[in-house]
mmCIF file of C-alpha atoms in Angstrom:
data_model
loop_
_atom_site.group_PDB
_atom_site.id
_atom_site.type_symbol
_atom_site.label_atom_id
_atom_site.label_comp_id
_atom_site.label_asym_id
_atom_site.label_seq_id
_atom_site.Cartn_x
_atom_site.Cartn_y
_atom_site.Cartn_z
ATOM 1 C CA UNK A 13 165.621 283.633 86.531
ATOM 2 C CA UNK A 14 163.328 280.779 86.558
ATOM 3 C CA UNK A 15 163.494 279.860 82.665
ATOM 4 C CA UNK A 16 167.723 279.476 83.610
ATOM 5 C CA UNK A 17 166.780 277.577 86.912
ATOM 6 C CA UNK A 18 164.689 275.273 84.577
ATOM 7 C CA UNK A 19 167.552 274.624 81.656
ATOM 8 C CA UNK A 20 170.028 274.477 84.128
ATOM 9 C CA UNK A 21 171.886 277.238 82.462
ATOM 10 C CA UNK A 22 171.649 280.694 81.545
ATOM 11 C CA UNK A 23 169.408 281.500 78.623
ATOM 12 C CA UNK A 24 169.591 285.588 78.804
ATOM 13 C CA UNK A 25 173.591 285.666 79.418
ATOM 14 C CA UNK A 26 175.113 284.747 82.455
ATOM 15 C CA UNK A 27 172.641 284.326 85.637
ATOM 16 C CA UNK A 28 173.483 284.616 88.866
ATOM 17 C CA UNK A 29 170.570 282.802 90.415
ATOM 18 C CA UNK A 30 172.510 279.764 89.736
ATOM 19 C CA UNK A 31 174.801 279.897 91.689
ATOM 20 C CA UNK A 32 172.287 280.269 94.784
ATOM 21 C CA UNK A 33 169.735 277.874 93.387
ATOM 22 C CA UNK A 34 171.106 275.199 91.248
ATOM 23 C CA UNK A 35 168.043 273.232 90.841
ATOM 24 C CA UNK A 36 165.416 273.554 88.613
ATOM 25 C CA UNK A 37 161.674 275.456 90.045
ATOM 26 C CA UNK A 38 158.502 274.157 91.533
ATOM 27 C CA UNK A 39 157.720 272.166 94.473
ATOM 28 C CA UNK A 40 159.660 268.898 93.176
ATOM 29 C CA UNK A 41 163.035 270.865 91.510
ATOM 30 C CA UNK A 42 165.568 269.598 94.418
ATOM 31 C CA UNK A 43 163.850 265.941 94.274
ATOM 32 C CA UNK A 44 165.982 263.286 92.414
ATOM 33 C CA UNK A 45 166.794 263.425 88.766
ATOM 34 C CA UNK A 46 165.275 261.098 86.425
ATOM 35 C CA UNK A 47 166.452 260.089 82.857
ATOM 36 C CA UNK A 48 164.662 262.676 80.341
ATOM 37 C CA UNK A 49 163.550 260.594 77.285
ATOM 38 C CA UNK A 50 164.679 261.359 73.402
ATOM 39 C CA UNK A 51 161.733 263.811 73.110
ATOM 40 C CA UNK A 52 162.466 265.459 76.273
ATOM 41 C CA UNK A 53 166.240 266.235 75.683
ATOM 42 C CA UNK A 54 164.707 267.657 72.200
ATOM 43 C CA UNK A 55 161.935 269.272 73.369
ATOM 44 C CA UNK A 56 163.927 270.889 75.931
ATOM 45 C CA UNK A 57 166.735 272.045 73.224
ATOM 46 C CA UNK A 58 163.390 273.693 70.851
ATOM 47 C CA UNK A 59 162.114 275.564 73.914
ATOM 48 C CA UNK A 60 165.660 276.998 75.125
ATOM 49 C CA UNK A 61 166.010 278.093 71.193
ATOM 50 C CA UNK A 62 162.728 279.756 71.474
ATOM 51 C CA UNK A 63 163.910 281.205 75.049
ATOM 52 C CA UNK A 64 166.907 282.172 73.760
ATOM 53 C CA UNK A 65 165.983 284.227 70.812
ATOM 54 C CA UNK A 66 162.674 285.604 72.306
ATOM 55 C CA UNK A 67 160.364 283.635 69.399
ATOM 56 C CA UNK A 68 157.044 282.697 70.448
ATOM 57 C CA UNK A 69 155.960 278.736 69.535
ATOM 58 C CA UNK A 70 154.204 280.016 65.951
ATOM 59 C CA UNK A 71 156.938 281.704 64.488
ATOM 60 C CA UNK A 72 159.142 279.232 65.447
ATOM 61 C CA UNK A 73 157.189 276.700 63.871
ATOM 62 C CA UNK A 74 156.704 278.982 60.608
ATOM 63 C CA UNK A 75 160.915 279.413 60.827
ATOM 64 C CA UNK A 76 161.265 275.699 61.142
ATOM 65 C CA UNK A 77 158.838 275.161 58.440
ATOM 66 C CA UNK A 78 160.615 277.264 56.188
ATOM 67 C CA UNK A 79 164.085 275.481 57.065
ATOM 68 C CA UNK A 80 162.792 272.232 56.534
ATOM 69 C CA UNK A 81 161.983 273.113 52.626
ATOM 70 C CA UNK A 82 165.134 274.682 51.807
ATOM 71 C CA UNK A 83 167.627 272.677 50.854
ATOM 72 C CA UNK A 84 170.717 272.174 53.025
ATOM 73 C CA UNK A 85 170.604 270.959 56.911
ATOM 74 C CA UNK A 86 167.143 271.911 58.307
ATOM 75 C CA UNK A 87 169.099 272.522 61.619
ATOM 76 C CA UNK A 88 171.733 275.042 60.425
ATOM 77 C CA UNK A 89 169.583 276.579 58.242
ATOM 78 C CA UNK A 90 167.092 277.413 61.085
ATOM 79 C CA UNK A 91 169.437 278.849 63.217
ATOM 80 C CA UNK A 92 170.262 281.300 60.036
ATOM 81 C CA UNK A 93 167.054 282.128 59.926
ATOM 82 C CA UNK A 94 167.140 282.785 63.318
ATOM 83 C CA UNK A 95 170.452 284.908 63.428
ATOM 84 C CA UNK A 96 169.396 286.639 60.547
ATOM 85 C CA UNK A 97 166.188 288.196 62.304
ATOM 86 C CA UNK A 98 166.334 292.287 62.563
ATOM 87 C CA UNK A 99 166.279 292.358 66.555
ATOM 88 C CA UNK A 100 169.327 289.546 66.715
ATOM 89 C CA UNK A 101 171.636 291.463 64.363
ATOM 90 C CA UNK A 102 170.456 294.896 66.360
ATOM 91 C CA UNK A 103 171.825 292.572 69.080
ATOM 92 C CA UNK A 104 174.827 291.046 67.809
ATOM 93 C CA UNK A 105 176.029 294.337 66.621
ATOM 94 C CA UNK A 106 176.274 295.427 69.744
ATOM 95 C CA UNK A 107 174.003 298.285 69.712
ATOM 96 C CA UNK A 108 171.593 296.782 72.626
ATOM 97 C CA UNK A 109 172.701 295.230 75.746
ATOM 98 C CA UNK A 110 170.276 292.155 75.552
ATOM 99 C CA UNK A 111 167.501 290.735 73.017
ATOM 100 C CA UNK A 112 164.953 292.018 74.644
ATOM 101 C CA UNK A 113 166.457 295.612 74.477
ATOM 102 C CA UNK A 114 167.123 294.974 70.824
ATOM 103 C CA UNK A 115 163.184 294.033 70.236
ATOM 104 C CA UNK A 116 162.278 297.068 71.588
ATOM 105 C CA UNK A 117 164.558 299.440 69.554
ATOM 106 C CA UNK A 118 163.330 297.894 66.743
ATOM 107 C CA UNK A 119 159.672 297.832 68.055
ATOM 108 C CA UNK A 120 160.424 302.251 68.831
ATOM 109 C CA UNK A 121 161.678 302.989 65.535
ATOM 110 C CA UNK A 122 165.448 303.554 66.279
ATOM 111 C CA UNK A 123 166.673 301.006 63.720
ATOM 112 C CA UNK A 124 167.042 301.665 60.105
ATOM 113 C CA UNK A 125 167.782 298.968 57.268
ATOM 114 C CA UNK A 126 169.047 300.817 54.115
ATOM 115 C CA UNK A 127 168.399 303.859 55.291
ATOM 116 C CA UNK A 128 164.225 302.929 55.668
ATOM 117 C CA UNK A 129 163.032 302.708 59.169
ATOM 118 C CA UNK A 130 162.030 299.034 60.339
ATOM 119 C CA UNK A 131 159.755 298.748 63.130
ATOM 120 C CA UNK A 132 159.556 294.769 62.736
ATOM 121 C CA UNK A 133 161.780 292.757 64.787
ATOM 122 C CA UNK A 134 161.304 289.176 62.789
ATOM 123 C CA UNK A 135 162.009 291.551 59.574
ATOM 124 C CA UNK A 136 164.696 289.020 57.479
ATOM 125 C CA UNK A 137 167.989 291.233 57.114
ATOM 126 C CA UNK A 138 169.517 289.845 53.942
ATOM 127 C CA UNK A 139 173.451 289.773 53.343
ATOM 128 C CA UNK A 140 174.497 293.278 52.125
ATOM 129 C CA UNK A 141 171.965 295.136 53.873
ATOM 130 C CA UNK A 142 173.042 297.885 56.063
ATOM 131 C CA UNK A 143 171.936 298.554 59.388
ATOM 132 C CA UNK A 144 171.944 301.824 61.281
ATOM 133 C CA UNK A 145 170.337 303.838 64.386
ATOM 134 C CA UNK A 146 168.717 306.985 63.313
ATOM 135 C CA UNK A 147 170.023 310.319 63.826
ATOM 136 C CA UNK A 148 167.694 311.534 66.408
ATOM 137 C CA UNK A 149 168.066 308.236 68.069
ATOM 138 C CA UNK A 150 171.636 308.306 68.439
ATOM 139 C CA UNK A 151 171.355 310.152 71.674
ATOM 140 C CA UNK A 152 169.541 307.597 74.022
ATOM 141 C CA UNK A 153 171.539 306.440 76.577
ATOM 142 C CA UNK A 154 171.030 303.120 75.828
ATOM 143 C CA UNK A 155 172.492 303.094 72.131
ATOM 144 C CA UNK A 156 175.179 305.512 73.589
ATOM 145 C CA UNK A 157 176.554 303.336 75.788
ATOM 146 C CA UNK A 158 176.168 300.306 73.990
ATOM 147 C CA UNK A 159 178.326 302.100 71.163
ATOM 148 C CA UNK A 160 181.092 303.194 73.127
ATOM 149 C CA UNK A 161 182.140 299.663 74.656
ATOM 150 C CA UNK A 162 181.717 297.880 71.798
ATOM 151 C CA UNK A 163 183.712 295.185 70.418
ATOM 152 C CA UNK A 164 184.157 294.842 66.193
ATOM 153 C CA UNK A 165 185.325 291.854 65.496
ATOM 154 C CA UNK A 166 183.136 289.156 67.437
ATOM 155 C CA UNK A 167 181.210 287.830 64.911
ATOM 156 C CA UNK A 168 182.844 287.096 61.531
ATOM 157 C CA UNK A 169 179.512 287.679 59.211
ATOM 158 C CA UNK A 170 178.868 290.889 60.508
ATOM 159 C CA UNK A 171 181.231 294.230 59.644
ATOM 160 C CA UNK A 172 181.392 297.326 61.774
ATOM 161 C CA UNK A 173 181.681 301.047 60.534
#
């Protein structure tokens, strides 16, 4: 896609448009490469962060906000926040093929925390909370397959039953 063609990498999983167009977009991408200054290289890291986990520039501001005042390493601590979101865990679990797909369960109603349907994808899961798909839910062909090839143990905060 043209948001990998522009990192130079895939954002969304692996990309095959790559491999046919390794250059970034627009009419000067194949032109020679100049050296990106400091705030380039971290304005470019911010935006794939915000590519990556589908957050628009104010909430990412509001999560960064909120890292910078707890205490620990603003850095790590964002990228909690950021792993810790309802749509991110929906994906990490396994039960959506991408983050987008995972926004949108969330978004339909097919994800419960604690037994309580969510419908809010930036909703803050907290350690201990369980996650499910609800009953009627459990049937869509999406959450069906995504269940049935799963893998349990790839991340180590998050437990599988």
């Amino acid at each position: 896609s043209r948001i990998a063609r522009k990192f130079g990498e895939g954002i969304f999983g692996a990309d095959k448009v790559l491999s046919k167009k390794n250059y970034p977009p627009g009419q000067h991408g194949n032109s020679r490469k100049r050296k990106t200054s400091e705030y380039g290289v971290q304005l470019r890291e911010k935006q794939k962060a915000k590519y990556t986990y589908g957050v628009l520039e104010k909430q990412f501001r509001n999560l960064f906000e909120k890292a910078e005042t707890a205490k620990g390493i603003t850095g790590e601590i964002l990228l909690q926040l950021l792993e810790g979101r309802l749509d991110n865990i929906v994906f990490r679990l396994g039960i959506a093929p991408t983050r987008a797909a995972a926004r949108q369960l969330v978004s339909h109603k097919h994800i419960t925390v604690n037994g309580e349907v969510v419908n809010v994808p930036s909703y803050a899961v907290k350690p201990g909370q369980v996650i499910g798909v609800r009953e009627r839910s459990k049937s869509l062909e999406v959450i069906a397959n995504s269940l049935a090839g799963f893998n349990h143990s790839k991340y180590p905060w998050l437990e599988w039953d």
